[in-house]
Amino acid sequence: MPVIAPMPAARPTRIPSQRDGVEDAVAAGTTVDHLTETYRAHYRSLLGLAALLLDDTASCEDVVQEAFIRVHSARKRVRDPEKTLAYLRQTVVNLSRSALRRRILGLKLLSKPMPDMASAEEGAYDQLERDSLIKAMKGLQRRQREVLVLRYFADMTEAQVAETLGISLGSVKAYGSRGIAALRVAMEAPA
């Protein structure tokens, strides 16, 4: 994966340490100048480190920039300027882990579509069919409609329908078959 750095990589420069007689740099922590030099010298390598941990260039750049911002904010705590790069590397690793954790959590929380959900077209078609069925049912004789509703929508047996309506079993069968035939004709007729 190609990684592009906004600043050209320069040769790492040696930053004066306490041994060289610069006591105020150590006493005050890592200086802004030292952090700027570290940025120029090691930005590409830190970007490469992030690229090994993350999958896209934009995230890598964000992580490295955030690492520099955090180390800059905490530069007083980095007492030894020689350890600035180590702090930056560790910060890049930690921020990369956090980014991956957020992505994994986001993927887990994404709502998954129901496998047997109907599309909008199917729902509209089903509604049209229901409407035409209701219209056709209203066109049936009262007794045919009662038998079909109890038999097929209330899921009753023919004997239960006969008992409920107070008619014979033969009448239930006759009303049922005539009602289905009338529905078939009404449903096939053009609207």
Short mmCIF file of C-alpha atoms in Angstrom, two decimals:
data_model
loop_
_atom_site.label_atom_id
_atom_site.label_comp_id
_atom_site.label_asym_id
_atom_site.label_seq_id
_atom_site.Cartn_x
_atom_site.Cartn_y
_atom_site.Cartn_z
CA MET A 1 0.00 0.00 0.00
CA PRO A 2 1.59 3.29 -1.02
CA VAL A 3 1.87 5.81 1.75
CA ILE A 4 2.36 9.49 0.99
CA ALA A 5 3.90 11.83 3.52
CA PRO A 6 3.16 15.56 3.41
CA MET A 7 6.70 16.50 4.39
CA PRO A 8 9.88 15.17 2.78
CA ALA A 9 11.82 12.74 4.91
CA ALA A 10 15.08 14.20 6.12
CA ARG A 11 18.08 12.51 7.62
CA PRO A 12 17.59 11.94 11.33
CA THR A 13 19.43 14.69 13.13
CA ARG A 14 21.03 14.28 16.47
CA ILE A 15 19.29 16.31 19.17
CA PRO A 16 21.50 17.61 21.94
CA SER A 17 21.03 15.79 25.21
CA GLN A 18 21.97 16.44 28.82
CA ARG A 19 25.36 14.91 28.22
CA ASP A 20 26.11 17.67 25.73
CA GLY A 21 25.54 20.33 28.36
CA VAL A 22 22.00 21.37 27.38
CA GLU A 23 20.33 21.00 30.76
CA ASP A 24 17.23 23.16 30.11
CA ALA A 25 15.88 20.84 27.34
CA VAL A 26 15.74 17.92 29.72
CA ALA A 27 14.44 19.95 32.63
CA ALA A 28 11.61 21.35 30.55
CA GLY A 29 10.86 18.03 28.79
CA THR A 30 10.81 17.51 25.04
CA THR A 31 10.90 20.85 23.26
CA VAL A 32 8.70 21.86 20.36
CA ASP A 33 11.79 22.16 18.16
CA HIS A 34 12.79 18.61 19.03
CA LEU A 35 9.29 17.35 18.25
CA THR A 36 9.34 19.22 14.93
CA GLU A 37 12.66 17.63 14.01
CA THR A 38 11.32 14.23 15.03
CA TYR A 39 8.29 14.83 12.80
CA ARG A 40 10.46 15.68 9.82
CA ALA A 41 12.79 12.75 10.39
CA HIS A 42 10.34 9.99 11.32
CA TYR A 43 6.92 10.83 9.88
CA ARG A 44 7.28 8.32 7.03
CA SER A 45 8.42 5.50 9.29
CA LEU A 46 5.54 6.12 11.68
CA LEU A 47 3.15 6.19 8.72
CA GLY A 48 4.60 2.84 7.61
CA LEU A 49 4.06 1.45 11.10
CA ALA A 50 0.42 2.57 11.04
CA ALA A 51 0.02 1.12 7.52
CA LEU A 52 1.04 -2.29 8.83
CA LEU A 53 -1.64 -2.09 11.51
CA LEU A 54 -4.48 -0.40 9.58
CA ASP A 55 -5.90 -0.88 6.12
CA ASP A 56 -6.32 2.54 4.54
CA THR A 57 -4.02 5.51 4.04
CA ALA A 58 -6.41 8.10 5.44
CA SER A 59 -6.69 6.26 8.76
CA CYS A 60 -2.91 5.85 8.92
CA GLU A 61 -2.37 9.56 8.40
CA ASP A 62 -5.00 10.39 11.01
CA VAL A 63 -3.41 8.06 13.55
CA VAL A 64 0.10 9.48 13.03
CA GLN A 65 -1.13 13.06 13.22
CA GLU A 66 -3.07 12.28 16.40
CA ALA A 67 0.04 10.64 17.87
CA PHE A 68 2.08 13.78 17.28
CA ILE A 69 -0.68 15.93 18.77
CA ARG A 70 -0.84 13.78 21.89
CA VAL A 71 2.91 13.66 22.39
CA HIS A 72 3.07 17.41 21.81
CA SER A 73 0.42 17.92 24.51
CA ALA A 74 2.34 15.68 26.90
CA ARG A 75 5.85 16.80 25.93
CA LYS A 76 6.63 17.96 29.47
CA ARG A 77 6.27 14.36 30.67
CA VAL A 78 8.79 13.06 28.13
CA ARG A 79 11.83 13.97 30.20
CA ASP A 80 14.39 12.30 27.95
CA PRO A 81 14.21 13.71 24.40
CA GLU A 82 15.85 10.53 23.12
CA LYS A 83 12.65 8.64 24.05
CA THR A 84 10.31 10.88 22.05
CA LEU A 85 10.35 8.52 19.08
CA ALA A 86 9.57 5.55 21.35
CA TYR A 87 6.61 7.44 22.83
CA LEU A 88 5.39 8.28 19.32
CA ARG A 89 5.66 4.66 18.17
CA GLN A 90 3.76 3.42 21.19
CA THR A 91 1.10 6.08 20.68
CA VAL A 92 0.71 5.08 17.01
CA VAL A 93 0.27 1.43 18.02
CA ASN A 94 -2.29 2.30 20.72
CA LEU A 95 -4.28 4.60 18.43
CA SER A 96 -4.26 1.95 15.69
CA ARG A 97 -5.64 -0.61 18.13
CA SER A 98 -8.36 1.81 19.18
CA ALA A 99 -9.31 2.51 15.56
CA LEU A 100 -9.57 -1.22 14.84
CA ARG A 101 -11.67 -1.76 17.99
CA ARG A 102 -14.07 0.99 16.91
CA ARG A 103 -14.39 -0.55 13.45
CA ILE A 104 -15.09 -4.02 14.81
CA LEU A 105 -17.67 -2.65 17.22
CA GLY A 106 -19.28 -0.67 14.41
CA LEU A 107 -19.52 -3.80 12.25
CA LYS A 108 -21.09 -5.74 15.11
CA LEU A 109 -23.67 -3.03 15.72
CA LEU A 110 -24.68 -2.64 12.08
CA SER A 111 -28.22 -3.81 11.60
CA LYS A 112 -28.40 -6.82 9.36
CA PRO A 113 -31.32 -7.04 6.96
CA MET A 114 -33.89 -9.70 7.73
CA PRO A 115 -33.35 -12.56 5.29
CA ASP A 116 -37.02 -13.03 4.46
CA MET A 117 -38.08 -9.39 4.34
CA ALA A 118 -40.16 -8.52 1.31
CA SER A 119 -39.07 -5.72 -0.95
CA ALA A 120 -41.18 -2.62 -1.33
CA GLU A 121 -42.49 -3.88 -4.69
CA GLU A 122 -43.52 -7.20 -3.17
CA GLY A 123 -45.29 -5.42 -0.33
CA ALA A 124 -47.18 -3.20 -2.77
CA TYR A 125 -48.14 -6.20 -4.89
CA ASP A 126 -49.33 -8.10 -1.80
CA GLN A 127 -51.44 -5.09 -0.77
CA LEU A 128 -53.03 -4.96 -4.23
CA GLU A 129 -53.82 -8.68 -4.04
CA ARG A 130 -55.36 -8.27 -0.57
CA ASP A 131 -57.45 -5.36 -1.77
CA SER A 132 -58.74 -7.30 -4.79
CA LEU A 133 -59.47 -10.34 -2.58
CA ILE A 134 -61.44 -8.22 -0.13
CA LYS A 135 -63.36 -6.64 -3.01
CA ALA A 136 -64.10 -10.09 -4.46
CA MET A 137 -65.15 -11.41 -1.02
CA LYS A 138 -67.62 -8.55 -0.66
CA GLY A 139 -69.19 -9.61 -3.96
CA LEU A 140 -70.01 -13.14 -2.68
CA GLN A 141 -73.30 -14.22 -1.18
CA ARG A 142 -73.40 -13.77 2.60
CA ARG A 143 -73.41 -17.51 3.41
CA GLN A 144 -70.53 -18.24 0.96
CA ARG A 145 -68.49 -15.43 2.49
CA GLU A 146 -69.15 -16.71 6.05
CA VAL A 147 -68.15 -20.27 5.16
CA LEU A 148 -64.91 -19.19 3.41
CA VAL A 149 -63.91 -16.79 6.19
CA LEU A 150 -64.46 -19.37 8.91
CA ARG A 151 -62.91 -22.21 6.94
CA TYR A 152 -59.79 -20.54 5.54
CA PHE A 153 -59.16 -17.40 7.60
CA ALA A 154 -60.26 -18.70 11.01
CA ASP A 155 -58.75 -22.09 10.12
CA MET A 156 -61.79 -24.12 11.27
CA THR A 157 -62.68 -27.59 10.10
CA GLU A 158 -65.82 -28.12 8.01
CA ALA A 159 -67.56 -29.65 11.05
CA GLN A 160 -66.67 -26.63 13.21
CA VAL A 161 -67.98 -24.26 10.52
CA ALA A 162 -71.24 -26.26 10.28
CA GLU A 163 -71.66 -26.13 14.05
CA THR A 164 -70.83 -22.40 14.24
CA LEU A 165 -73.26 -21.44 11.45
CA GLY A 166 -75.90 -23.99 12.45
CA ILE A 167 -76.02 -25.60 8.99
CA SER A 168 -75.33 -29.12 7.74
CA LEU A 169 -71.88 -30.38 6.75
CA GLY A 170 -73.11 -30.81 3.14
CA SER A 171 -74.21 -27.18 3.04
CA VAL A 172 -70.76 -26.05 4.26
CA LYS A 173 -69.12 -28.03 1.44
CA ALA A 174 -71.55 -26.65 -1.16
CA TYR A 175 -71.23 -23.02 -0.05
CA GLY A 176 -67.47 -23.42 0.14
CA SER A 177 -67.00 -24.83 -3.35
CA ARG A 178 -69.40 -22.32 -4.94
CA GLY A 179 -67.68 -19.46 -3.05
CA ILE A 180 -64.20 -20.52 -4.24
CA ALA A 181 -65.43 -20.80 -7.83
CA ALA A 182 -66.96 -17.31 -7.61
CA LEU A 183 -63.72 -15.91 -6.13
CA ARG A 184 -61.66 -17.49 -8.89
CA VAL A 185 -63.85 -15.82 -11.53
CA ALA A 186 -63.79 -12.44 -9.73
CA MET A 187 -60.01 -12.49 -9.20
CA GLU A 188 -59.23 -13.39 -12.83
CA ALA A 189 -61.52 -10.72 -14.25
CA PRO A 190 -59.75 -7.53 -15.39
CA ALA A 191 -60.17 -4.65 -12.96
#
